Structures are given as structure tokens and as C-alpha cells.
PDB file of C-alpha atoms in Angstrom:
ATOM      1  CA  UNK A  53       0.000   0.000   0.000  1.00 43.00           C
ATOM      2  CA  UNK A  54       1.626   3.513  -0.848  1.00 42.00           C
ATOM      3  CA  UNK A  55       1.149   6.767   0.922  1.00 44.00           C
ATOM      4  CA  UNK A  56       0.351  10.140  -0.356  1.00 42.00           C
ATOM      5  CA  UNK A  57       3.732  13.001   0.231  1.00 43.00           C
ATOM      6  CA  UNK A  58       1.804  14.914   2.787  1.00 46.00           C
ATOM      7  CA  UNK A  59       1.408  18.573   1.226  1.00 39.00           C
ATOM      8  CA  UNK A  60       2.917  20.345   4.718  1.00 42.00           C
ATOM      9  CA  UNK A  61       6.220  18.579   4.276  1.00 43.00           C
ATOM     10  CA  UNK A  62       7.352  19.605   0.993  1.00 41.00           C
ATOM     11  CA  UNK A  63       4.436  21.399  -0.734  1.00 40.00           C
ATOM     12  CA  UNK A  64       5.518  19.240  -3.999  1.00 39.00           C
ATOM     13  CA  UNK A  65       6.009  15.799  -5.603  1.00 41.00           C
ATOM     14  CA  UNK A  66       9.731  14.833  -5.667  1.00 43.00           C
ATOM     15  CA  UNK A  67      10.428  13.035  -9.492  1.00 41.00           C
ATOM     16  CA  UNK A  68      14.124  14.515  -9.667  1.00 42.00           C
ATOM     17  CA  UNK A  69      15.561  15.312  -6.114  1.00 42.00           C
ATOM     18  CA  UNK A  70      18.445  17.568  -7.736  1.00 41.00           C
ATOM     19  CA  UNK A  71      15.650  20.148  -9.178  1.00 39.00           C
ATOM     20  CA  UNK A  72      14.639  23.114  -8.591  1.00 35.00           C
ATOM     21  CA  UNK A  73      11.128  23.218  -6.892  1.00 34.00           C
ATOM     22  CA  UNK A  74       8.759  25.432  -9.016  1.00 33.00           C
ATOM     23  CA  UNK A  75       6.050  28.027  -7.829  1.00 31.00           C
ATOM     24  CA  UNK A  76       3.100  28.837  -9.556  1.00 32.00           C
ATOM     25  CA  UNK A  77       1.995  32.333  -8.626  1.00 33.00           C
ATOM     26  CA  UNK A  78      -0.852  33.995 -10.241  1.00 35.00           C
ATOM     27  CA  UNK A  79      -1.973  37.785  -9.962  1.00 37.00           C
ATOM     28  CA  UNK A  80      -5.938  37.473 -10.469  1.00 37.00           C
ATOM     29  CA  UNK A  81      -7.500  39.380  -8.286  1.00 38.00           C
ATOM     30  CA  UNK A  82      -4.533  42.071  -7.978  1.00 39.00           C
ATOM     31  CA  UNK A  83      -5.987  45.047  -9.010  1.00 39.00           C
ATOM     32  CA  UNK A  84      -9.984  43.775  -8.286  1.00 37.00           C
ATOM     33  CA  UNK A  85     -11.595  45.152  -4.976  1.00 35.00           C
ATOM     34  CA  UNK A  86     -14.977  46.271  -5.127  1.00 36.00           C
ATOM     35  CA  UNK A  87     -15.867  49.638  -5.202  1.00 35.00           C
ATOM     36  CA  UNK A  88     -18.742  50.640  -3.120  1.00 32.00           C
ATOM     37  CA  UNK A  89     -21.882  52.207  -4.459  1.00 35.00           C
ATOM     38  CA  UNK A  90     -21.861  55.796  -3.255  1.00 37.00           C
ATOM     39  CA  UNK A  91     -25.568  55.751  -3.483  1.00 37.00           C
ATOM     40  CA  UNK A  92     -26.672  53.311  -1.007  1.00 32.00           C
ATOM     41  CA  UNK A  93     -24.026  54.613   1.356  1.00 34.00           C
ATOM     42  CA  UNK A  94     -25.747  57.941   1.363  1.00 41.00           C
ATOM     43  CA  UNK A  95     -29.164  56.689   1.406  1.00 42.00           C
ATOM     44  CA  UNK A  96     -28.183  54.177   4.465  1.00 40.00           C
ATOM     45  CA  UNK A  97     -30.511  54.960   7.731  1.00 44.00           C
ATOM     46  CA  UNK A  98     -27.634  54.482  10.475  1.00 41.00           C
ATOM     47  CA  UNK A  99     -30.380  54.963  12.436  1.00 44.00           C
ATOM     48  CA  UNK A 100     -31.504  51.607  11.999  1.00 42.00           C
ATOM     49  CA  UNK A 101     -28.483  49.893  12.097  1.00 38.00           C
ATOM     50  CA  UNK A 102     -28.216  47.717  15.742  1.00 43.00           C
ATOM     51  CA  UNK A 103     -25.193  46.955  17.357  1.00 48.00           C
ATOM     52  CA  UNK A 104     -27.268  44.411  18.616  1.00 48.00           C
ATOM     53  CA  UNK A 105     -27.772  42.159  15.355  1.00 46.00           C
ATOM     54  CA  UNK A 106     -27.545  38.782  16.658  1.00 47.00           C
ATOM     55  CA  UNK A 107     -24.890  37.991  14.837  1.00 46.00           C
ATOM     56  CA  UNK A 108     -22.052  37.179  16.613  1.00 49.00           C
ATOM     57  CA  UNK A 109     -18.884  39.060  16.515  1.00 50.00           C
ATOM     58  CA  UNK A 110     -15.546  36.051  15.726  1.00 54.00           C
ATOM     59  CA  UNK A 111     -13.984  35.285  18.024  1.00 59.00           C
ATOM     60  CA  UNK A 112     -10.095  36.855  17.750  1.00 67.00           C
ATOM     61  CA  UNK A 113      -7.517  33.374  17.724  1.00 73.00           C
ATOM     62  CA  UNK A 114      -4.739  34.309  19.688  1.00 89.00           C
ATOM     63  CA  UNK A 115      -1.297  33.012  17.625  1.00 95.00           C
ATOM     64  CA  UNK A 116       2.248  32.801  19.339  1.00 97.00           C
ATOM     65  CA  UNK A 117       5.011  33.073  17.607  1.00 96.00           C
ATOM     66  CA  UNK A 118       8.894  32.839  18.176  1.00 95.00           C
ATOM     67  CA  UNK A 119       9.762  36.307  20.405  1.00 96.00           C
ATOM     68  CA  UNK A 120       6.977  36.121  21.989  1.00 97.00           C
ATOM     69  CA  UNK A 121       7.153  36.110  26.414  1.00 96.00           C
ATOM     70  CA  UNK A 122       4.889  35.147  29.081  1.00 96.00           C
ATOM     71  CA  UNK A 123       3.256  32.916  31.258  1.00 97.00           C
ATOM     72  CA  UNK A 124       1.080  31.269  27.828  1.00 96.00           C
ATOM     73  CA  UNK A 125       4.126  30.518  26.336  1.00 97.00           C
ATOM     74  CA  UNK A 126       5.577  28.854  29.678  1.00 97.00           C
ATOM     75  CA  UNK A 127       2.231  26.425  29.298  1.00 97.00           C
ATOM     76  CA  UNK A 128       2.757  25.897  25.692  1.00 97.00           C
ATOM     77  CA  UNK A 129       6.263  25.091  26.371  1.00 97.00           C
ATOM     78  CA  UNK A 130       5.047  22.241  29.648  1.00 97.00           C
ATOM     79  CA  UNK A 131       2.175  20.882  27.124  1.00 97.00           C
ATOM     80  CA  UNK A 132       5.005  20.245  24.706  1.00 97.00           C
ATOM     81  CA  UNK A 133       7.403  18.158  27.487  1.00 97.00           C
ATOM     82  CA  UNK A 134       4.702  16.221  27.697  1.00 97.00           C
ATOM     83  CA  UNK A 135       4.852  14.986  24.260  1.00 96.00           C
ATOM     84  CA  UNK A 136       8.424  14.063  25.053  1.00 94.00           C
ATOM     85  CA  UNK A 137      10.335  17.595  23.873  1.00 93.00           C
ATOM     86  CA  UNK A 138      13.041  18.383  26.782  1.00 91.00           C
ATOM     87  CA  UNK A 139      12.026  22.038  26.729  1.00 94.00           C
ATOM     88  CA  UNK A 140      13.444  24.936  29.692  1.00 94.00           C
ATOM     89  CA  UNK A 141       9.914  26.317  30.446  1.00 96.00           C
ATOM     90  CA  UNK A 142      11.255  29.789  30.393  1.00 96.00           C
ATOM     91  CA  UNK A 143       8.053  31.681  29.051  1.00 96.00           C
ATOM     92  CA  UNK A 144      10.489  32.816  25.926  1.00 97.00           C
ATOM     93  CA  UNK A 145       9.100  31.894  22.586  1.00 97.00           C
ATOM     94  CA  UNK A 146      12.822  30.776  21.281  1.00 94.00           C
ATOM     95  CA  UNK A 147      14.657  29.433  18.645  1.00 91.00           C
ATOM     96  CA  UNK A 148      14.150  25.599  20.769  1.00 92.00           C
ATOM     97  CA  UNK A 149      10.419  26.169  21.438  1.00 95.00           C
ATOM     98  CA  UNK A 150      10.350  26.910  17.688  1.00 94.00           C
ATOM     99  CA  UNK A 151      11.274  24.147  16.360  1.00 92.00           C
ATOM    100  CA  UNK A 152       9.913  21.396  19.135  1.00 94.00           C
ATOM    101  CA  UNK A 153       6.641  23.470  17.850  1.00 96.00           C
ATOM    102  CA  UNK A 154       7.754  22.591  13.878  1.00 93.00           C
ATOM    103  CA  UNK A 155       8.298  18.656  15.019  1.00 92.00           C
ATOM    104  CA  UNK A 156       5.152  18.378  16.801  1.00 95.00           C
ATOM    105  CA  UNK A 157       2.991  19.832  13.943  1.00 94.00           C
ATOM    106  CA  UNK A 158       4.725  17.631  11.617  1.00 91.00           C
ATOM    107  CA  UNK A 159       3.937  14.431  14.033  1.00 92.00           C
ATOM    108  CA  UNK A 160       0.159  15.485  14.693  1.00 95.00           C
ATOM    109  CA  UNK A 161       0.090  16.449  10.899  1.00 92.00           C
ATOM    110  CA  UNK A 162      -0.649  19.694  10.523  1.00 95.00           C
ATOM    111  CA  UNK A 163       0.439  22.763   9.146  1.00 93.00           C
ATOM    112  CA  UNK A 164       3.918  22.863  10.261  1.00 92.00           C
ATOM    113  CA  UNK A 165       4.742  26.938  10.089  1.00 93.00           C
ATOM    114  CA  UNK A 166       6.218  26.771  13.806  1.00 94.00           C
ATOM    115  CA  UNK A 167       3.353  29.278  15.496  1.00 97.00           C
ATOM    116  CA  UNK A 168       1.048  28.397  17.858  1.00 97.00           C
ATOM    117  CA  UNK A 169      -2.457  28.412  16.836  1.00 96.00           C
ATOM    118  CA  UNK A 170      -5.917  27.343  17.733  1.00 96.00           C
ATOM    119  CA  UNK A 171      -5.452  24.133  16.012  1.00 96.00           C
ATOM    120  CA  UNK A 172      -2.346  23.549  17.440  1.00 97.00           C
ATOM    121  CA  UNK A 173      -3.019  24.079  21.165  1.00 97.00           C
ATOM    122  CA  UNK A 174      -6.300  21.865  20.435  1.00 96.00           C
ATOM    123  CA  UNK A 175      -3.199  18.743  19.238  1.00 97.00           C
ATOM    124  CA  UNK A 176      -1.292  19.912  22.755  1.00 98.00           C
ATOM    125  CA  UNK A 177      -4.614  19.471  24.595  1.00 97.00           C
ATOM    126  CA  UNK A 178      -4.643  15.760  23.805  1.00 97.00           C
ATOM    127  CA  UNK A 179      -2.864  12.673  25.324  1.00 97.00           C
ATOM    128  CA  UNK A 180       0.298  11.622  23.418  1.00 96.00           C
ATOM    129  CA  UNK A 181       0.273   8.391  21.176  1.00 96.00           C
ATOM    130  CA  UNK A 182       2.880   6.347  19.870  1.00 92.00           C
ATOM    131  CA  UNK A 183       2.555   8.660  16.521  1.00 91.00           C
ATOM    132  CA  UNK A 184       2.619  11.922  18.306  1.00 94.00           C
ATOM    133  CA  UNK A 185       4.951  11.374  20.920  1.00 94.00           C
ATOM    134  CA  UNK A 186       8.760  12.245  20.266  1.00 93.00           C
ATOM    135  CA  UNK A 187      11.117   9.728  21.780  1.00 89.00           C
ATOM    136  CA  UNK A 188      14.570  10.283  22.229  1.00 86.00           C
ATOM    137  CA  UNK A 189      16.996   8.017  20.390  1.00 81.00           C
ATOM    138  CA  UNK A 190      19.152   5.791  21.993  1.00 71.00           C
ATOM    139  CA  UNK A 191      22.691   5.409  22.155  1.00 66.00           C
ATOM    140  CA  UNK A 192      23.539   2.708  19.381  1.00 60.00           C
ATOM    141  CA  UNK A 193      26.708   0.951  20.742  1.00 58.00           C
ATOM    142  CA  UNK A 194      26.457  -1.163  17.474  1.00 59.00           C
ATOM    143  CA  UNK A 195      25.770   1.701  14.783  1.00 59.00           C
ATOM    144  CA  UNK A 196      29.257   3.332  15.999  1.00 62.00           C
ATOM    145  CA  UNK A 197      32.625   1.130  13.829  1.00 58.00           C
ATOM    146  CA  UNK A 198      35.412   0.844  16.963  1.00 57.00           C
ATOM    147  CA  UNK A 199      35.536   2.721  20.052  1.00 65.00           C
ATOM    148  CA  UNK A 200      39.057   4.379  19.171  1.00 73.00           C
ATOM    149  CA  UNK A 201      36.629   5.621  15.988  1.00 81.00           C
ATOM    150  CA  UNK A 202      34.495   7.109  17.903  1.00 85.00           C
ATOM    151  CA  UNK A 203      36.920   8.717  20.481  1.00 87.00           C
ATOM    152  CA  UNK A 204      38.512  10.118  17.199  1.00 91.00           C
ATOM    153  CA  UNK A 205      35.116  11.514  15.566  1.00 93.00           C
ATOM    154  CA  UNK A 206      34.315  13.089  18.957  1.00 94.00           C
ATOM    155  CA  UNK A 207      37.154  15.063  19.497  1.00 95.00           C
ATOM    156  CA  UNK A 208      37.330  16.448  15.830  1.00 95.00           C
ATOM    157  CA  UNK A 209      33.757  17.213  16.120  1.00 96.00           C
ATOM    158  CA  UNK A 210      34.367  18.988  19.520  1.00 96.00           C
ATOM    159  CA  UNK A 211      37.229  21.179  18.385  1.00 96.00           C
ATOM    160  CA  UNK A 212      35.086  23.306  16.342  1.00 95.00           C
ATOM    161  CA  UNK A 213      31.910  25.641  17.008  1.00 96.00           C
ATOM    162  CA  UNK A 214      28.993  23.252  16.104  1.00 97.00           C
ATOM    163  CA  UNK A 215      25.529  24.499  17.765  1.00 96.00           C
ATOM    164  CA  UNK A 216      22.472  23.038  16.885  1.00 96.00           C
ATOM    165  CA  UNK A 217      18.498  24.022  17.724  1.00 93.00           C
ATOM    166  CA  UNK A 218      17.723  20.617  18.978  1.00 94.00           C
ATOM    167  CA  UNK A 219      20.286  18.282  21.078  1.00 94.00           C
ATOM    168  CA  UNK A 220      21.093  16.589  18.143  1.00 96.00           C
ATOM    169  CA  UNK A 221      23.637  17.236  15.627  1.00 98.00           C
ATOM    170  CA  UNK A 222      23.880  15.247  11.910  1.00 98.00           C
ATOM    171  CA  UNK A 223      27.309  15.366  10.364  1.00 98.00           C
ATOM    172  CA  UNK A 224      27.426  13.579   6.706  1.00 98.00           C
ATOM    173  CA  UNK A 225      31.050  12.641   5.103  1.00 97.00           C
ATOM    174  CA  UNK A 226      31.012  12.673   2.169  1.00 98.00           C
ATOM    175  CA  UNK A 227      34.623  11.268   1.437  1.00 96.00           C
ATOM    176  CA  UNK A 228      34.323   8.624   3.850  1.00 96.00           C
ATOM    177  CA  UNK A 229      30.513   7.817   2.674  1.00 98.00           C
ATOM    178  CA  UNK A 230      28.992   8.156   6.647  1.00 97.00           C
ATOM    179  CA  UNK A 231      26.506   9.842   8.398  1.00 97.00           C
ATOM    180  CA  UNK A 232      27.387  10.637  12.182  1.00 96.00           C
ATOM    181  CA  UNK A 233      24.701  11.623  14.174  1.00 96.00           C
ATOM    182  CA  UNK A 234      25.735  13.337  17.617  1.00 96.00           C
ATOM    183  CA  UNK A 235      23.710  13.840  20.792  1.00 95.00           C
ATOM    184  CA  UNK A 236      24.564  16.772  23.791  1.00 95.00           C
ATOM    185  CA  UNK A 237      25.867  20.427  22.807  1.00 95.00           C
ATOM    186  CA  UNK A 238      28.474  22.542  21.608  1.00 97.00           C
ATOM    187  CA  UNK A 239      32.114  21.029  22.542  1.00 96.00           C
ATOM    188  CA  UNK A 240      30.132  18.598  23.993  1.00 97.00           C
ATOM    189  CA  UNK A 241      29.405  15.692  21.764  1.00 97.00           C
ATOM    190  CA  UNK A 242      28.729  12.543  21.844  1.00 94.00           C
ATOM    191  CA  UNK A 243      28.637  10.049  19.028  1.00 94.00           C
ATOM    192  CA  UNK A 244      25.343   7.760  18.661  1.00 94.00           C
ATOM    193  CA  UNK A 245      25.201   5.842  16.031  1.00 94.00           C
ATOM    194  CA  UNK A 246      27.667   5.958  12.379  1.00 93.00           C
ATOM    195  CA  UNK A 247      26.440   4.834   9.317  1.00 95.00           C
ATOM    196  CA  UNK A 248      27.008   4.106   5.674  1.00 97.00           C
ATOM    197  CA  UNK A 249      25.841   5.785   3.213  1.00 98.00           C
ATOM    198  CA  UNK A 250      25.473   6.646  -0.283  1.00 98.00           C
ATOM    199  CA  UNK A 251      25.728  10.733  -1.332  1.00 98.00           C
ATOM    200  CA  UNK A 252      25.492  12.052  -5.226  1.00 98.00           C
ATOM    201  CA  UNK A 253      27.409  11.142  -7.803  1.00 96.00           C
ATOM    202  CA  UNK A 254      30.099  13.214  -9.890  1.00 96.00           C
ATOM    203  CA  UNK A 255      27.308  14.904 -12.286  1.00 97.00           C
ATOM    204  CA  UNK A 256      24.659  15.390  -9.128  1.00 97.00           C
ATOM    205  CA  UNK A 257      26.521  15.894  -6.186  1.00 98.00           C
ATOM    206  CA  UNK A 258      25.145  16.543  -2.590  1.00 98.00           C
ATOM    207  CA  UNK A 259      25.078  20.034  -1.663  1.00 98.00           C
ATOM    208  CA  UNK A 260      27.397  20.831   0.906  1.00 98.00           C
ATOM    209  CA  UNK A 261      27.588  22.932   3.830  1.00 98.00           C
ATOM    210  CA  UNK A 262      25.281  24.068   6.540  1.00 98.00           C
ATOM    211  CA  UNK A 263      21.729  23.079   6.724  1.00 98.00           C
ATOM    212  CA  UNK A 264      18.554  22.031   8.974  1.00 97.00           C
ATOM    213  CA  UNK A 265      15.903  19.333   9.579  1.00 96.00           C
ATOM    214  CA  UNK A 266      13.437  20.791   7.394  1.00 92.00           C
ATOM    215  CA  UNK A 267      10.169  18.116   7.008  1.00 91.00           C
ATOM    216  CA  UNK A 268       9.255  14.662   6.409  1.00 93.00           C
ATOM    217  CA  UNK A 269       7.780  12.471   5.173  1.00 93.00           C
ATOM    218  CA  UNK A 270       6.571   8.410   4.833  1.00 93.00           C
ATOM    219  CA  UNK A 271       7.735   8.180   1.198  1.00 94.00           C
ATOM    220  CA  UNK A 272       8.023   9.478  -2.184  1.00 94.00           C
ATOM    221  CA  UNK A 273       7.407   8.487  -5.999  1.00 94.00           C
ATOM    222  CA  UNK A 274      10.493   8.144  -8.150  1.00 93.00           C
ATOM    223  CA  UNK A 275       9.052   6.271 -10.934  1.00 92.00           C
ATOM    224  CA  UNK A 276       6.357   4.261 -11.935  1.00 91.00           C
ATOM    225  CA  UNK A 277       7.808   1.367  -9.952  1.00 92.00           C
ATOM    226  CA  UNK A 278      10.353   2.921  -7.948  1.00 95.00           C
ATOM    227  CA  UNK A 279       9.747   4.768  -4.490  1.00 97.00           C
ATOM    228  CA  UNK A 280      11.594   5.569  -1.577  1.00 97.00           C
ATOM    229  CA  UNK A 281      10.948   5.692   2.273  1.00 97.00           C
ATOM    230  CA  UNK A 282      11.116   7.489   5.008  1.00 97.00           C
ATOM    231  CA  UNK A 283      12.679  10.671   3.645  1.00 97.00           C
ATOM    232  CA  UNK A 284      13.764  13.794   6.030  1.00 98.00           C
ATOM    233  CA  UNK A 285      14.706  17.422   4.101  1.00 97.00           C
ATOM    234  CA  UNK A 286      17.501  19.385   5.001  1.00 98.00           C
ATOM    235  CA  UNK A 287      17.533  21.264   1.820  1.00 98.00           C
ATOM    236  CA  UNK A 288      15.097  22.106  -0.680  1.00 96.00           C
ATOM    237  CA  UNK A 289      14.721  18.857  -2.558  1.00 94.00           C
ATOM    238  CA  UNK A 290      17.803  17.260  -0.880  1.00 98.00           C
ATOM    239  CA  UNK A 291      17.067  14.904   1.598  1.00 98.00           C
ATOM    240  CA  UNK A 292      18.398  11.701   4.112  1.00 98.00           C
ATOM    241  CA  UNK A 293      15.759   8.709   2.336  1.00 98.00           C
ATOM    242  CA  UNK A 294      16.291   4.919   2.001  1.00 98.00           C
ATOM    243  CA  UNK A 295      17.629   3.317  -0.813  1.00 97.00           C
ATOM    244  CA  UNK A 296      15.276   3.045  -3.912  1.00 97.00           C
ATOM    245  CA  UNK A 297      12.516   0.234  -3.308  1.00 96.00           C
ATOM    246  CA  UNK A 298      10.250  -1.428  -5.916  1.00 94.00           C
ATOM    247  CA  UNK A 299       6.019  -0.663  -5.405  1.00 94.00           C
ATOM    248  CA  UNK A 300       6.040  -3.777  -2.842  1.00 93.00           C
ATOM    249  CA  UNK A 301       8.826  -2.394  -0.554  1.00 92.00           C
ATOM    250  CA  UNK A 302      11.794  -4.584  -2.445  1.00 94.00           C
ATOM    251  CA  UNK A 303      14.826  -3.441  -2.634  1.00 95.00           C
ATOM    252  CA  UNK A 304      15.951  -2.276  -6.239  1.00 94.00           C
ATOM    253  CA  UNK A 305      19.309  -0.417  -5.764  1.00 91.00           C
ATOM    254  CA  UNK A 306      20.763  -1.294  -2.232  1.00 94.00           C
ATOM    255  CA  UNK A 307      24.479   0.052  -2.853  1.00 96.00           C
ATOM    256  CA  UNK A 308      26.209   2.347   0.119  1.00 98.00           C
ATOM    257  CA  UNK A 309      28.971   2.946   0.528  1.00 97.00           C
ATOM    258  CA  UNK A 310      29.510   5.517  -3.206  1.00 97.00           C
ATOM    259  CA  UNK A 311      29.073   8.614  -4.861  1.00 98.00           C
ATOM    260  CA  UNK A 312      25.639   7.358  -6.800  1.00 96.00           C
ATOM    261  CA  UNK A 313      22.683   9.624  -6.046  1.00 97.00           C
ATOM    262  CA  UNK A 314      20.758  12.534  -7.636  1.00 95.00           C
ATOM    263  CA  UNK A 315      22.087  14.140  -5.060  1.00 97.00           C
ATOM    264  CA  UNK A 316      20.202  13.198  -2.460  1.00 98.00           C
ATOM    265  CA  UNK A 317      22.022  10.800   0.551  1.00 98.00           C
ATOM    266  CA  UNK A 318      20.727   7.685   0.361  1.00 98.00           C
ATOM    267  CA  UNK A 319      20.997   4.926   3.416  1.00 98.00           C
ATOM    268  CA  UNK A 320      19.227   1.700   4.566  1.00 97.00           C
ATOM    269  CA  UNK A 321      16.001   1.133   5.010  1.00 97.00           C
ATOM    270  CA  UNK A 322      16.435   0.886   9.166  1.00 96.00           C
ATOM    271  CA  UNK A 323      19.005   4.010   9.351  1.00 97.00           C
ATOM    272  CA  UNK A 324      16.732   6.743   7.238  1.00 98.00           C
ATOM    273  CA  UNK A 325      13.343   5.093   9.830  1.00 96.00           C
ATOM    274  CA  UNK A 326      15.983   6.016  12.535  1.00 96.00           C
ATOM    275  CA  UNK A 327      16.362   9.772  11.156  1.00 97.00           C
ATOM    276  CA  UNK A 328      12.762  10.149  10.162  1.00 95.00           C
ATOM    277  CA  UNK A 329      12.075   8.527  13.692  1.00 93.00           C
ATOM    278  CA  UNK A 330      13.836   9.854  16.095  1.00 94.00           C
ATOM    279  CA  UNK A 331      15.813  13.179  14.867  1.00 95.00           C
ATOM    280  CA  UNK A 332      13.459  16.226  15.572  1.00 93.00           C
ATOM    281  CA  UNK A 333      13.117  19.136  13.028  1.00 93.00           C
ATOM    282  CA  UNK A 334      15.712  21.955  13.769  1.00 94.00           C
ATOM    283  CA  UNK A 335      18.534  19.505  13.875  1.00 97.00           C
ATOM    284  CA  UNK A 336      21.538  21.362  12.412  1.00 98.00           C
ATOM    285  CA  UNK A 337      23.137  18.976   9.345  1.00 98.00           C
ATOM    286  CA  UNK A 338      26.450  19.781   8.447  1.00 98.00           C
ATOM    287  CA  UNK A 339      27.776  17.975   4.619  1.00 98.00           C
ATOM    288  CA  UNK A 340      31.430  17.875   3.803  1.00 96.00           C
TER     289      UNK A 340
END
């Protein structure tokens, strides 16, 4: 059974990951607003107008957004620990809040624009489920080569300046083909789990440099018999997916370990669930 790309993630199917995204603007409507009849405002008896109509006035939606203070943000910031987000309930609408705001929208699937609205505080109002609930990843002792390997990535990692909005921190190789993922803070590091991986080739490489958790999503379409699962974004159509899967979930192209992709970075089916799982929106990426 496939799944629909949910709209909120990337607004667009993905056929070639290395293109451009395209947006269709129109400007109907631009230079249309009604002019009012002069006439029936002059021949209007105010006198008969009520304030008293029985129509109800709407109701103004209060919306938080990042800078905003106070004690509502504080509660917004509790409900969210409760779905598993390790927030400091601080009453400061920051960079943190932001983004644990992003991941649960994207969980409770909704519109994932990182403010607070009515139909967001109705999704914070509920009990957490297995869907909506954002569990931190373990540490996997088996995911990481040799210990002298990790010691090594650790202290490289930890020399330099590396801050991240969430407590995670994804560092992909590109000449050694691996995607660290990090847990903890800046200069303080720890590596989780180290895996292979597969980046673009010569002709489609993977963007490099400094990037972010963006969206998700269950799968995409490459072809009429080709998908692949689990994707996360980091940039515009570059994303972390599994390797490239027939219509019944068979693997087609399983290679790691090379330069082969559109350009997107490729990994096993297990190891992009584990990113699409467990690595919350915000997460600073960092390609080399």
C-alpha cells in the first residue's frame, strides 16, 4: 500500500531530487476590490443599524510566535514536554520552542509553520500516542565502527563551534561515505550511532555545507515502480531517504557505501526510519 507526500512537508512531488522546486503564482484578483456604491451609502438609515444584530462578533484566535514572552508561552512550552520535547519552560518563545513546535505539527500532521495556533493548542490538549509522541533516540553501541573511531570523531567534532536548535547534531562525510549523528551540545558531543551511506554522484553531487531538519515524510514516488521511504529534508529537494525500493517495498538499488545519487544521501532502510524517527526538526546537518 503507498502513501500520499503529505502537502505540509514539501508542498511538492519529488520526481528529480536535484531540481529546482517550481512556484506557480498567479496575480488574479490584484488590481480587483470592489468599489462601493456611493448611493446606497448615502441613502443608508444608520439609524436603523443595531449593534445588537444577533450575529455574533468572531472570536479573535490568539497566535504565538517565536519572540513572543509570558506565562502562555511557559504552558505551551510544559504541554510540549509532555509529548516528550526536553524544553526549559522559560516563558520565551525561542529558537528551541520553535522548532519542538515545527516537530510536533509535523507528528500530529498539521500545518507545520512553527506558530502556535488554535489548532495547534487543540493537538497539545490531547494525550500523546505512539505517533505523536517524540522519543529520544538511543545510544547505538552497534551503529558506531570501533571505540578508538568514535573517540577520534568526537574530538574532531568537539574542536570546532557546532551548535544546533535541537540536542542533536547530523554530520554527513562525504569522502568517507557516513553519516554521524551526535547527541549533547556545543564542545560537547557525543557520538550515537555511524552509518554508511550513499551521497550524489560526480554529475549530481550533494550540496554541501550548513543546513537544517526541514520536514518529512513516509515516502516518495520516483518512478512508476520505484519509491523511496522514510525521507527527512535538510535542503530544498535534498534529503536523508532509504535506498530506492520497488512498489512492494523490495529493494531495487541497495548500494552504500559511493558517490551514486541525484544528489540526495541515500541509506538503509532501518538508518533513514531512525532519522525520520527519532531526529526532531531543527537539527543542524552539516555535509562535507
Amino acid at each position: 500500500m503507498l502513501f500520499l507526500i503529505p502537502l505540509y512537508a514539501l508542498g511538492c512531488n519529488i520526481k528529480d531530487v536535484n531540481k529546482e522546486s517550481k512556484i506557480i503564482t498567479s496575480d488574479k484578483g490584484s488590481n480587483n476590490s470592489p468599489v462601493l456604491d456611493q448611493n446606497i451609502i448615502n441613502n443608508t438609515d444608520t439609524n436603523n443599524i443595531s449593534n445588537n444584530s444577533g450575529i455574533e462578533e468572531e472570536k479573535k484566535i490568539e497566535i504565538y510566535k517565536k519572540g513572543d514572552k509570558g506565562d502562555n508561552i511557559k504552558t505551551i512550552q510544559q504541554k510540549l514536554n509532555k509529548f516528550g520535547y526536553d524544553l526549559y519552560c522559560d516563558g520565551e518563545f525561542g529558537e528551541k520552542t520553535y522548532y519542538a513546535v515545527i516537530d510536533f505539527q509535523n507528528r500530529n500532521r498539521i500545518m507545520a509553520d512553527g506558530a502556535v495556533g488554535d489548532e495547534t493548542l487543540k493537538k497539545l490538549e490531547l494525550e500523546p500516542t505512539s505517533k505523536t509522541m517524540y522519543v529520544k533516540p538511543s545510544i547505538d553501541e552497534n551503529a558506531v565502527p570501533v571505540s578508538n573511531m568514535k573517540s577520534s570523531l568526537e574530538n574532531f567534532f568537539n574542536s570546532k563551534n557546532f551548535n544546533s536548535n535541537t540536542d542533536y547534531y547530523i554530520w554527513v562525510d562525504i569522502n568517507n561515505q557516513r553519516v554521524n549523528i551526535f547527541a549533547g551540545y556545543n564542545k560537547s558531543w557525543k557520538l550515537i550511532k555511524s552509518v554508511q551511506c550513499a551521497s550524489g554522484k560526480e554529475s549530481t553531487p550533494t550540496v554541501k555545507g550548513y543546513f537544517a531538519v526541514q520536514g518529512k515524510g513516509n515516502m516518495f514516488r520516483v518512478d512508476k515502480n520505484t519509491i523511496c521511504k522514510y525521507y527527512t529534508q535538510f535542503y530544498g529537494n535534498y534529503l536523508f531517504h532509504s535506498v530506492l525500493l520497488d512498489n512492494n517495498g523490495n529493494i531495487k538499488a541497495g548500494t552504500l557505501g559511493t558517490r551514486l545519487s541525484h544528489g540526495c544521501v541515500r541509506l538503509s532502510i532501518q538508518d533513514a526510519k531512525y532519522i525520520y524517527d527519532y531526529i526532531p526538526i531543527g537539527t543542524a546537518v552539516w555535509i562535507n
